[in-house]
mmCIF file of C-alpha atoms in Angstrom:
data_model
loop_
_atom_site.group_PDB
_atom_site.id
_atom_site.type_symbol
_atom_site.label_atom_id
_atom_site.label_comp_id
_atom_site.label_asym_id
_atom_site.label_seq_id
_atom_site.Cartn_x
_atom_site.Cartn_y
_atom_site.Cartn_z
ATOM 1 C CA MET A 148 -17.230 -6.030 17.924
ATOM 2 C CA PHE A 149 -18.047 -4.600 14.511
ATOM 3 C CA ASN A 150 -19.318 -6.968 11.831
ATOM 4 C CA THR A 151 -16.752 -6.098 9.179
ATOM 5 C CA LEU A 152 -15.931 -6.540 5.498
ATOM 6 C CA PHE A 153 -12.316 -6.001 4.405
ATOM 7 C CA ILE A 154 -12.342 -5.140 0.691
ATOM 8 C CA SER A 155 -8.917 -4.783 -0.907
ATOM 9 C CA GLU A 156 -7.469 -4.254 -4.382
ATOM 10 C CA ASN A 157 -5.382 -7.378 -3.769
ATOM 11 C CA LEU A 158 -4.939 -9.976 -1.056
ATOM 12 C CA SER A 159 -1.455 -11.265 -1.789
ATOM 13 C CA GLU A 160 -0.232 -13.968 0.564
ATOM 14 C CA ASN A 161 2.736 -13.159 2.819
ATOM 15 C CA SER A 162 2.250 -9.438 2.239
ATOM 16 C CA HIS A 163 1.724 -6.511 4.583
ATOM 17 C CA THR A 164 -1.976 -6.872 3.770
ATOM 18 C CA ASP A 165 -1.830 -10.202 5.598
ATOM 19 C CA ASP A 166 -0.304 -8.407 8.591
ATOM 20 C CA THR A 167 -3.105 -5.855 8.540
ATOM 21 C CA ILE A 168 -5.846 -8.452 8.268
ATOM 22 C CA SER A 169 -4.552 -10.419 11.262
ATOM 23 C CA GLY A 170 -4.925 -7.274 13.372
ATOM 24 C CA VAL A 171 -8.414 -6.673 11.995
ATOM 25 C CA GLU A 172 -9.477 -10.256 12.724
ATOM 26 C CA ALA A 173 -8.296 -9.983 16.331
ATOM 27 C CA ASN A 174 -10.426 -6.921 17.064
ATOM 28 C CA VAL A 175 -13.629 -7.187 15.015
ATOM 29 C CA ASN A 176 -15.931 -9.874 13.670
ATOM 30 C CA LEU A 177 -14.452 -10.189 10.172
ATOM 31 C CA ILE A 178 -17.280 -11.488 7.972
ATOM 32 C CA GLU A 179 -15.225 -11.752 4.795
ATOM 33 C CA LYS A 180 -12.087 -10.448 3.088
ATOM 34 C CA ILE A 181 -12.670 -9.686 -0.574
ATOM 35 C CA ASN A 182 -10.214 -9.203 -3.432
ATOM 36 C CA TYR A 183 -12.232 -6.647 -5.361
ATOM 37 C CA THR A 184 -9.977 -6.705 -8.442
ATOM 38 C CA GLU A 185 -10.385 -10.449 -8.817
ATOM 39 C CA MET A 186 -14.153 -10.358 -8.245
ATOM 40 C CA TYR A 187 -14.622 -7.421 -10.614
ATOM 41 C CA GLU A 188 -12.537 -8.902 -13.435
ATOM 42 C CA THR A 189 -14.360 -12.215 -13.153
ATOM 43 C CA ASN A 190 -17.944 -10.990 -12.818
ATOM 44 C CA GLY A 191 -18.155 -7.296 -13.665
ATOM 45 C CA LYS A 192 -19.382 -4.132 -11.995
ATOM 46 C CA ILE A 193 -23.031 -4.949 -11.243
ATOM 47 C CA TYR A 194 -22.274 -8.404 -9.813
ATOM 48 C CA PHE A 195 -19.532 -6.988 -7.610
ATOM 49 C CA GLU A 196 -21.681 -4.165 -6.268
ATOM 50 C CA LYS A 197 -24.729 -6.373 -5.717
ATOM 51 C CA TYR A 198 -22.568 -8.900 -3.876
ATOM 52 C CA ILE A 199 -21.304 -6.240 -1.453
ATOM 53 C CA LEU A 200 -24.796 -4.806 -0.866
ATOM 54 C CA LYS A 201 -26.261 -8.244 -0.268
ATOM 55 C CA LYS A 202 -23.474 -9.165 2.152
ATOM 56 C CA ILE A 203 -23.970 -5.919 4.099
ATOM 57 C CA GLU A 204 -27.694 -6.607 4.468
ATOM 58 C CA GLU A 205 -27.479 -10.328 5.246
ATOM 59 C CA LYS A 206 -24.642 -10.084 7.758
ATOM 60 C CA ASN A 207 -25.643 -6.778 9.344
ATOM 61 C CA VAL A 208 -22.267 -5.299 8.425
ATOM 62 C CA GLU A 209 -21.321 -2.306 10.570
ATOM 63 C CA LEU A 210 -17.853 -1.509 9.231
ATOM 64 C CA LEU A 211 -16.477 -1.515 5.683
ATOM 65 C CA ILE A 212 -12.723 -1.205 5.159
ATOM 66 C CA PHE A 213 -11.821 -0.367 1.559
ATOM 67 C CA ALA A 214 -8.074 -0.747 0.880
ATOM 68 C CA ILE A 215 -8.012 1.224 -2.367
ATOM 69 C CA GLY A 216 -5.090 1.189 -4.786
ATOM 70 C CA ALA A 217 -4.539 2.771 -8.197
ATOM 71 C CA GLY A 218 -6.817 0.424 -10.150
ATOM 72 C CA MET A 219 -9.744 2.877 -10.549
ATOM 73 C CA ILE A 220 -12.253 0.061 -10.086
ATOM 74 C CA ILE A 221 -14.412 1.290 -7.218
ATOM 75 C CA ASP A 222 -17.154 3.728 -8.274
ATOM 76 C CA ILE A 223 -17.378 6.704 -5.908
ATOM 77 C CA PHE A 224 -21.144 6.755 -6.355
ATOM 78 C CA PHE A 225 -21.301 3.138 -5.200
ATOM 79 C CA LEU A 226 -19.779 4.301 -1.903
ATOM 80 C CA LYS A 227 -22.413 7.061 -1.847
ATOM 81 C CA LYS A 228 -25.148 4.466 -2.259
ATOM 82 C CA ILE A 229 -23.779 2.408 0.628
ATOM 83 C CA SER A 230 -23.718 5.417 2.948
ATOM 84 C CA GLU A 231 -27.259 6.401 2.004
ATOM 85 C CA CYS A 232 -28.756 2.926 2.295
ATOM 86 C CA PHE A 233 -27.030 1.534 5.393
ATOM 87 C CA ASP A 234 -26.114 2.686 8.870
ATOM 88 C CA LEU A 235 -22.450 1.723 8.905
ATOM 89 C CA LYS A 236 -18.939 3.175 8.986
ATOM 90 C CA ILE A 237 -16.609 3.319 5.994
ATOM 91 C CA ILE A 238 -12.827 3.377 6.361
ATOM 92 C CA THR A 239 -10.776 4.073 3.244
ATOM 93 C CA MET A 240 -7.193 2.850 3.431
ATOM 94 C CA PHE A 241 -4.354 4.139 1.237
ATOM 95 C CA SER A 242 -0.801 2.812 1.068
ATOM 96 C CA ASP A 243 0.765 5.072 -1.587
ATOM 97 C CA SER A 244 -0.599 8.583 -1.112
ATOM 98 C CA GLU A 245 2.832 10.050 -1.853
ATOM 99 C CA HIS A 246 2.053 9.033 -5.465
ATOM 100 C CA LEU A 247 -1.719 9.007 -5.646
ATOM 101 C CA PHE A 248 -3.079 11.722 -3.376
ATOM 102 C CA GLU A 249 -3.897 14.262 -6.089
ATOM 103 C CA SER A 250 -5.160 11.910 -8.786
ATOM 104 C CA ASN A 251 -6.875 9.244 -6.706
ATOM 105 C CA ASP A 252 -6.857 9.177 -2.900
ATOM 106 C CA ARG A 253 -8.410 12.538 -2.048
ATOM 107 C CA TYR A 254 -11.450 11.711 -4.175
ATOM 108 C CA TYR A 255 -12.110 8.362 -2.514
ATOM 109 C CA ALA A 256 -11.249 9.654 0.963
ATOM 110 C CA GLN A 257 -14.053 12.245 0.878
ATOM 111 C CA THR A 258 -16.612 9.401 0.869
ATOM 112 C CA SER A 259 -15.462 7.833 4.148
ATOM 113 C CA ASP A 260 -15.873 8.287 7.873
ATOM 114 C CA LEU A 261 -12.148 7.776 8.430
ATOM 115 C CA THR A 262 -9.092 7.535 6.212
ATOM 116 C CA TRP A 263 -6.348 5.125 7.292
ATOM 117 C CA LEU A 264 -2.819 5.961 6.117
ATOM 118 C CA LEU A 265 0.315 3.864 6.505
ATOM 119 C CA SER A 266 2.724 6.767 6.919
ATOM 120 C CA PRO A 267 2.584 10.053 8.868
ATOM 121 C CA SER A 268 3.988 12.279 6.135
ATOM 122 C CA THR A 269 0.815 12.652 4.054
ATOM 123 C CA GLU A 270 -1.759 12.899 6.841
ATOM 124 C CA GLU A 271 -1.845 16.695 6.820
ATOM 125 C CA LEU A 272 -2.787 16.686 3.121
ATOM 126 C CA PHE A 273 -6.028 14.894 3.986
ATOM 127 C CA ASN A 274 -6.643 17.186 6.937
ATOM 128 C CA LEU A 275 -6.582 20.159 4.542
ATOM 129 C CA TYR A 276 -9.697 18.664 2.945
ATOM 130 C CA ASP A 277 -11.488 18.258 6.298
ATOM 131 C CA ILE A 278 -11.064 14.485 6.079
ATOM 132 C CA ASN A 279 -10.761 12.527 9.325
ATOM 133 C CA SER A 280 -7.520 10.572 9.211
ATOM 134 C CA VAL A 281 -5.285 8.303 11.255
ATOM 135 C CA TRP A 282 -1.898 6.843 10.397
ATOM 136 C CA THR A 283 -0.482 3.521 11.538
ATOM 137 C CA GLN A 284 0.810 0.278 10.079
ATOM 138 C CA GLY A 285 0.636 -3.150 11.649
ATOM 139 C CA PHE A 286 3.171 -5.984 11.608
ATOM 140 C CA ASP A 287 2.394 -9.512 12.732
ATOM 141 C CA LYS A 288 4.710 -10.631 15.549
ATOM 142 C CA ASN A 289 4.481 -14.203 14.226
ATOM 143 C CA ARG A 290 5.962 -13.137 10.876
ATOM 144 C CA TYR A 291 8.428 -10.723 12.472
ATOM 145 C CA PRO A 292 9.556 -12.319 15.742
ATOM 146 C CA LYS A 293 12.473 -10.806 17.617
ATOM 147 C CA LYS A 294 15.570 -13.019 17.772
ATOM 148 C CA GLU A 295 19.143 -12.647 19.002
ATOM 149 C CA LEU A 296 21.684 -13.879 16.454
ATOM 150 C CA THR A 297 25.403 -13.177 16.116
ATOM 151 C CA LYS A 298 25.892 -9.841 14.320
ATOM 152 C CA SER A 299 28.059 -11.104 11.466
ATOM 153 C CA ILE A 300 27.003 -8.365 8.986
ATOM 154 C CA ASP A 301 28.137 -4.770 9.533
ATOM 155 C CA ILE A 302 25.648 -3.024 7.217
ATOM 156 C CA SER A 303 22.791 -4.309 5.095
ATOM 157 C CA PHE A 304 20.112 -2.964 2.790
ATOM 158 C CA ILE A 305 17.082 -4.907 1.574
ATOM 159 C CA GLY A 306 15.003 -3.405 -1.230
ATOM 160 C CA GLY A 307 14.943 -2.374 -4.876
ATOM 161 C CA ILE A 308 18.440 -1.049 -5.441
ATOM 162 C CA ASN A 309 17.622 0.921 -8.606
ATOM 163 C CA ARG A 310 14.961 3.151 -7.038
ATOM 164 C CA SER A 311 15.616 6.857 -6.508
ATOM 165 C CA ASN A 312 19.298 7.549 -5.654
ATOM 166 C CA ARG A 313 19.956 4.402 -3.612
ATOM 167 C CA LEU A 314 22.707 3.070 -5.865
ATOM 168 C CA GLU A 315 24.596 6.366 -5.598
ATOM 169 C CA TYR A 316 24.698 5.991 -1.806
ATOM 170 C CA ILE A 317 25.779 2.336 -1.987
ATOM 171 C CA ASP A 318 28.534 3.128 -4.516
ATOM 172 C CA PHE A 319 29.743 6.019 -2.337
ATOM 173 C CA LEU A 320 30.035 3.717 0.663
ATOM 174 C CA ARG A 321 31.921 1.126 -1.375
ATOM 175 C CA GLU A 322 34.339 3.786 -2.633
ATOM 176 C CA ASN A 323 35.054 4.594 1.017
ATOM 177 C CA GLY A 324 35.738 1.001 2.025
ATOM 178 C CA ILE A 325 32.290 0.176 3.445
ATOM 179 C CA ASN A 326 30.770 -3.087 2.262
ATOM 180 C CA VAL A 327 26.979 -3.324 2.277
ATOM 181 C CA GLU A 328 25.125 -6.651 2.222
ATOM 182 C CA LEU A 329 22.428 -6.272 -0.442
ATOM 183 C CA ALA A 330 19.248 -8.164 -1.256
ATOM 184 C CA GLY A 331 16.171 -7.273 -3.251
ATOM 185 C CA TYR A 332 15.166 -6.387 -6.782
ATOM 186 C CA GLY A 333 18.152 -5.387 -8.924
ATOM 187 C CA THR A 334 20.779 -6.854 -6.583
ATOM 188 C CA ASP A 335 22.924 -9.927 -7.275
ATOM 189 C CA ARG A 336 21.013 -11.871 -4.624
ATOM 190 C CA GLY A 337 17.636 -10.761 -5.980
ATOM 191 C CA LEU A 338 14.265 -11.108 -4.311
ATOM 192 C CA ILE A 339 14.249 -13.130 -1.102
ATOM 193 C CA SER A 340 11.645 -14.613 1.230
ATOM 194 C CA VAL A 341 10.356 -13.005 4.424
ATOM 195 C CA GLU A 342 12.369 -15.518 6.437
ATOM 196 C CA GLU A 343 15.563 -14.644 4.558
ATOM 197 C CA LYS A 344 14.926 -10.909 5.032
ATOM 198 C CA ASN A 345 14.410 -11.448 8.745
ATOM 199 C CA GLU A 346 17.670 -13.389 9.045
ATOM 200 C CA ILE A 347 19.639 -10.559 7.419
ATOM 201 C CA VAL A 348 18.161 -8.082 9.912
ATOM 202 C CA TYR A 349 18.966 -10.376 12.845
ATOM 203 C CA LYS A 350 22.594 -10.599 11.721
ATOM 204 C CA SER A 351 23.075 -6.921 10.800
ATOM 205 C CA LYS A 352 24.546 -4.316 13.109
ATOM 206 C CA ILE A 353 23.158 -1.505 10.930
ATOM 207 C CA ASN A 354 20.086 -1.774 8.673
ATOM 208 C CA LEU A 355 19.870 0.985 6.072
ATOM 209 C CA ASN A 356 16.576 2.550 5.008
ATOM 210 C CA PHE A 357 16.065 4.921 2.070
ATOM 211 C CA THR A 358 13.044 7.170 1.664
ATOM 212 C CA GLY A 359 13.189 8.394 -1.950
ATOM 213 C CA VAL A 360 10.202 7.129 -3.923
ATOM 214 C CA GLU A 361 9.945 5.726 -7.443
ATOM 215 C CA ASN A 362 7.425 7.473 -9.670
ATOM 216 C CA GLU A 363 8.117 8.517 -13.255
ATOM 217 C CA ASP A 364 4.704 10.124 -13.780
ATOM 218 C CA LYS A 365 5.999 13.647 -13.108
ATOM 219 C CA LYS A 366 9.575 14.934 -12.930
ATOM 220 C CA ILE A 367 8.820 16.805 -9.690
ATOM 221 C CA PHE A 368 8.150 13.471 -7.966
ATOM 222 C CA LYS A 369 11.924 12.947 -7.920
ATOM 223 C CA ARG A 370 11.933 15.296 -4.914
ATOM 224 C CA VAL A 371 9.415 13.258 -2.927
ATOM 225 C CA LYS A 372 10.603 11.359 0.129
ATOM 226 C CA GLN A 373 8.333 9.190 2.223
ATOM 227 C CA PRO A 374 8.914 7.131 5.389
ATOM 228 C CA LYS A 375 7.255 3.760 4.869
ATOM 229 C CA GLY A 376 7.069 0.547 6.860
ATOM 230 C CA ARG A 377 10.653 -0.693 6.660
ATOM 231 C CA PRO A 378 11.922 0.976 9.890
ATOM 232 C CA MET A 379 8.926 -0.462 11.753
ATOM 233 C CA GLU A 380 9.600 -3.899 10.306
ATOM 234 C CA ILE A 381 13.298 -3.757 11.256
ATOM 235 C CA SER A 382 12.454 -2.598 14.767
ATOM 236 C CA MET A 383 9.884 -5.387 15.275
ATOM 237 C CA LEU A 384 12.730 -7.808 14.570
ATOM 238 C CA GLY A 385 14.985 -6.079 17.106
ATOM 239 C CA GLY A 386 17.274 -4.445 14.548
ATOM 240 C CA PHE A 387 18.823 -0.980 14.440
ATOM 241 C CA THR A 388 17.716 1.381 11.640
ATOM 242 C CA LEU A 389 19.841 4.110 10.078
ATOM 243 C CA SER A 390 17.416 5.915 7.759
ATOM 244 C CA GLU A 391 17.550 8.617 5.151
ATOM 245 C CA TYR A 392 15.519 11.515 6.511
ATOM 246 C CA SER A 393 12.059 12.396 5.275
ATOM 247 C CA TYR A 394 9.350 14.524 6.782
ATOM 248 C CA GLY A 395 7.279 12.552 9.273
ATOM 249 C CA ILE A 396 9.842 9.959 10.272
ATOM 250 C CA GLU A 397 10.232 11.671 13.657
ATOM 251 C CA LYS A 398 6.534 10.868 14.252
ATOM 252 C CA MET A 399 7.276 7.218 13.576
ATOM 253 C CA PHE A 400 10.317 6.897 15.869
ATOM 254 C CA ASP A 401 12.391 9.118 18.111
ATOM 255 C CA VAL A 402 15.360 9.930 15.870
ATOM 256 C CA ASN A 403 17.616 10.451 18.877
ATOM 257 C CA LYS A 404 16.692 7.525 21.115
ATOM 258 C CA GLU A 405 15.218 4.817 18.854
ATOM 259 C CA ILE A 406 16.654 5.123 15.339
ATOM 260 C CA ASP A 407 19.056 7.509 13.629
ATOM 261 C CA ILE A 408 18.894 9.482 10.386
ATOM 262 C CA PHE A 409 21.155 10.918 7.689
ATOM 263 C CA HIS A 410 20.595 13.680 5.130
ATOM 264 C CA ASP A 411 23.411 13.089 2.653
ATOM 265 C CA LYS A 412 26.230 10.679 1.737
ATOM 266 C CA GLU A 413 28.853 12.264 3.967
ATOM 267 C CA GLU A 414 26.610 12.146 7.047
ATOM 268 C CA LEU A 415 25.706 8.529 6.277
ATOM 269 C CA LEU A 416 29.394 7.550 6.122
ATOM 270 C CA GLU A 417 30.156 9.454 9.319
ATOM 271 C CA LYS A 418 27.349 7.769 11.252
ATOM 272 C CA ILE A 419 28.206 4.300 9.991
ATOM 273 C CA LYS A 420 31.765 4.741 11.252
ATOM 274 C CA PHE A 421 30.469 6.035 14.592
ATOM 275 C CA TYR A 422 28.075 3.143 15.207
ATOM 276 C CA LEU A 423 30.521 0.450 14.123
ATOM 277 C CA ALA A 424 32.885 1.871 16.748
ATOM 278 C CA ASN A 425 30.100 2.226 19.346
ATOM 279 C CA GLU A 426 28.001 -0.906 19.075
ATOM 280 C CA LYS A 427 26.549 -0.481 22.560
ATOM 281 C CA SER A 428 24.836 2.718 21.423
ATOM 282 C CA LEU A 429 23.106 1.077 18.485
ATOM 283 C CA GLU A 430 22.060 -1.898 20.637
ATOM 284 C CA GLU A 431 20.417 0.447 23.146
ATOM 285 C CA LYS A 432 18.572 2.278 20.385
ATOM 286 C CA ALA A 433 17.475 -0.989 18.779
ATOM 287 C CA GLN A 434 15.942 -2.112 22.090
ATOM 288 C CA CYS A 435 14.096 1.196 22.513
ATOM 289 C CA ALA A 436 12.842 1.004 18.936
ATOM 290 C CA TYR A 437 11.643 -2.566 19.480
ATOM 291 C CA ASN A 438 9.673 -1.487 22.558
ATOM 292 C CA ARG A 439 8.048 1.311 20.565
ATOM 293 C CA ALA A 440 7.338 -0.911 17.564
ATOM 294 C CA PHE A 441 5.743 -3.664 19.619
ATOM 295 C CA ARG A 442 3.666 -1.159 21.563
ATOM 296 C CA GLU A 443 2.404 0.809 18.558
ATOM 297 C CA TYR A 444 2.995 -1.160 15.345
ATOM 298 C CA GLU A 445 2.283 -4.747 16.352
ATOM 299 C CA THR A 446 -0.756 -5.472 14.183
ATOM 300 C CA ASN A 447 -3.329 -5.878 16.988
ATOM 301 C CA ASN A 448 -2.241 -2.666 18.705
ATOM 302 C CA SER A 449 -2.051 -0.846 15.384
ATOM 303 C CA PHE A 450 -5.652 -1.632 14.459
ATOM 304 C CA LEU A 451 -6.828 -0.704 17.939
ATOM 305 C CA LYS A 452 -5.475 2.787 17.154
ATOM 306 C CA VAL A 453 -7.691 2.868 14.061
ATOM 307 C CA LEU A 454 -10.769 1.797 16.029
ATOM 308 C CA ASP A 455 -9.999 4.358 18.709
ATOM 309 C CA ALA A 456 -9.768 7.118 16.079
ATOM 310 C CA LEU A 457 -13.071 5.955 14.572
ATOM 311 C CA GLU A 458 -14.780 6.045 17.951
ATOM 312 C CA LYS A 459 -13.549 9.586 18.696
ATOM 313 C CA ILE A 460 -14.918 11.102 15.481
ATOM 314 C CA LYS A 461 -17.588 13.683 16.230
ATOM 315 C CA TYR A 462 -18.262 15.060 12.760
ATOM 316 C CA VAL A 463 -18.061 13.598 9.253
ATOM 317 C CA ASN A 464 -18.388 15.690 6.110
ATOM 318 C CA LYS A 465 -18.946 13.194 3.294
ATOM 319 C CA THR A 466 -18.956 14.573 -0.241
ATOM 320 C CA TYR A 467 -18.798 13.055 -3.720
ATOM 321 C CA PHE A 468 -17.006 15.658 -5.801
ATOM 322 C CA ILE A 469 -15.235 14.536 -8.955
ATOM 323 C CA ASP A 470 -13.141 16.561 -11.385
ATOM 324 C CA ASP A 471 -12.316 15.961 -15.017
ATOM 325 C CA ASN A 472 -8.893 14.479 -14.297
ATOM 326 C CA PHE A 473 -10.431 11.818 -12.042
ATOM 327 C CA ALA A 474 -13.421 11.210 -14.342
ATOM 328 C CA LYS A 475 -11.135 10.766 -17.373
ATOM 329 C CA ARG A 476 -8.987 8.205 -15.574
ATOM 330 C CA PHE A 477 -12.053 6.374 -14.299
ATOM 331 C CA THR A 478 -13.624 6.397 -17.790
ATOM 332 C CA SER A 479 -10.363 5.169 -19.286
ATOM 333 C CA THR A 480 -10.534 2.103 -17.035
ATOM 334 C CA ARG A 481 -14.163 1.532 -18.038
ATOM 335 C CA PHE A 482 -13.221 1.356 -21.734
ATOM 336 C CA TYR A 483 -10.515 -1.146 -20.846
ATOM 337 C CA TYR A 484 -12.936 -3.422 -18.975
ATOM 338 C CA MET A 485 -15.686 -2.920 -21.549
ATOM 339 C CA THR A 486 -13.330 -4.325 -24.175
ATOM 340 C CA LYS A 487 -12.126 -7.233 -22.052
ATOM 341 C CA PHE A 488 -15.659 -8.309 -21.119
ATOM 342 C CA LEU A 489 -16.821 -8.015 -24.743
ATOM 343 C CA ILE A 490 -14.022 -10.253 -26.035
ATOM 344 C CA ILE A 491 -14.560 -12.983 -23.426
ATOM 345 C CA GLY A 492 -18.323 -12.968 -24.073
ATOM 346 C CA GLU A 493 -19.480 -11.283 -20.853
ATOM 347 C CA LEU A 494 -21.899 -9.042 -22.728
ATOM 348 C CA LYS A 495 -23.892 -7.885 -19.698
ATOM 349 C CA ALA A 496 -20.726 -6.867 -17.845
ATOM 350 C CA SER A 497 -19.539 -5.034 -20.977
ATOM 351 C CA PHE A 498 -22.881 -3.190 -21.255
ATOM 352 C CA ASP A 499 -22.636 -2.162 -17.585
ATOM 353 C CA GLU A 500 -19.298 -0.512 -18.381
ATOM 354 C CA ILE A 501 -20.915 1.394 -21.259
ATOM 355 C CA LYS A 502 -23.621 2.706 -18.923
ATOM 356 C CA THR A 503 -20.955 3.938 -16.496
ATOM 357 C CA ILE A 504 -19.055 5.605 -19.352
ATOM 358 C CA ILE A 505 -22.204 7.497 -20.300
ATOM 359 C CA LYS A 506 -22.796 8.524 -16.669
ATOM 360 C CA TYR A 507 -19.296 10.017 -16.258
ATOM 361 C CA LYS A 508 -19.369 11.911 -19.594
ATOM 362 C CA ASN A 509 -15.583 12.130 -20.067
ATOM 363 C CA ILE A 510 -14.812 10.328 -23.316
ATOM 364 C CA THR A 511 -11.515 11.192 -25.035
ATOM 365 C CA PHE A 512 -9.705 10.043 -28.202
ATOM 366 C CA LYS A 513 -7.286 8.143 -25.971
ATOM 367 C CA ASN A 514 -10.082 5.737 -25.062
ATOM 368 C CA PHE A 515 -10.166 4.527 -28.680
ATOM 369 C CA TYR A 516 -6.467 4.453 -29.617
ATOM 370 C CA PHE A 517 -5.104 3.284 -26.236
ATOM 371 C CA ASP A 518 -7.684 1.853 -23.776
ATOM 372 C CA ILE A 519 -9.549 -0.393 -26.227
ATOM 373 C CA PRO A 520 -6.323 -1.809 -27.776
ATOM 374 C CA ARG A 521 -4.950 -2.317 -24.242
ATOM 375 C CA GLY A 522 -8.005 -4.382 -23.330
ATOM 376 C CA ILE A 523 -7.626 -6.480 -26.483
ATOM 377 C CA PHE A 524 -3.928 -7.041 -25.856
ATOM 378 C CA HIS A 525 -4.384 -8.145 -22.238
ATOM 379 C CA VAL A 526 -7.063 -10.688 -23.117
ATOM 380 C CA LEU A 527 -5.040 -12.144 -25.996
ATOM 381 C CA ASP A 528 -1.821 -12.129 -23.979
ATOM 382 C CA LYS A 529 -3.526 -13.995 -21.150
ATOM 383 C CA LYS A 530 -4.910 -16.570 -23.585
ATOM 384 C CA ILE A 531 -1.469 -17.073 -25.167
ATOM 385 C CA ILE A 532 0.134 -17.601 -21.755
ATOM 386 C CA TYR A 533 -2.628 -20.033 -20.752
ATOM 387 C CA THR A 534 -2.271 -21.957 -24.038
ATOM 388 C CA ARG A 535 1.491 -22.252 -23.548
ATOM 389 C CA LYS A 536 0.965 -23.657 -20.057
ATOM 390 C CA ILE A 537 -1.413 -26.307 -21.448
ATOM 391 C CA VAL A 538 1.022 -27.217 -24.233
ATOM 392 C CA ASN A 539 3.945 -27.494 -21.799
ATOM 393 C CA PHE A 540 1.834 -29.622 -19.470
ATOM 394 C CA LEU A 541 0.845 -31.975 -22.289
ATOM 395 C CA ARG A 542 4.462 -32.292 -23.414
ATOM 396 C CA THR A 543 5.441 -33.583 -19.974
ATOM 397 C CA LYS A 544 2.845 -36.355 -20.172
#
């Protein structure tokens, strides 16, 4: 079993990261899981990097898993140093490549032995760059246990209702006499717990899934559709999924035997009417989807797929190319942290950011009128919030 470090941008409790980590723990010797944002913001760049290097050496780490988000914290040349100094494997993991492939993910992915994606639709983008990739997502059977409850809800949707064109679909169904049970951000019920989400799935005959993404960075992103983890989650619970189509979803489930899809409002309405009149058909598909989900997306089995892909790799072409767009974004983040560290008195950490700024050579006017003020604002805002908490606490005494 690999001695492994799992290094993630965040380690939120009761998240899909928790699901992933449980699969990792079951199949390797997990030395430590590290929230790199928290460690970096507390101690700075040099401390963070030295900590990782020391841990690799002391614990004879053989596998590093970097779950990299949009934070622009990890230095690509730090990953280069790891590869040059240690005989180990690096897996880079990306959850939102539909948004971040061009600006972020393809640059970090080039430094790894294997890239782990959570959806099949973007895998071919990485393959174009000669990057070894695998897609899978794991769900913990203890958090998503299958149960048989009375199907008292015809149709439900759980998720942010204001994203993409979801509300248009819901309104269209309502206009045609179809009531949809809603929960999630922007709905009357609002955000709910994992247990409450599970209960809705157990009780629903049809669970809707939408694939349009939310990204206002570029207008063209309004066209992007991406199958994510919701159909897998529903299927782990034993529910039936009726999903908006997006490229790659047929790699996730058989769209004839395990789930079903729709392309527009009229087809959605037609299929809802069909399944409500043919409940045996949706029950059969839900059972087939559950079998597939447990076999491939249960967290232990999912991570075994990653390890199998890692073992089969015969050639790795690691490079460390950066372009101006990446360097400017990375430098922008350095100015932000330089300012934060300076204000809180972490002078060494602030100086380390300056050295990195000089190394990347991509200073712009925006660094001075936006990034520095942003750093000041975030420190002061945090102090104001902290002071209010102290005052409120004292008032209760």
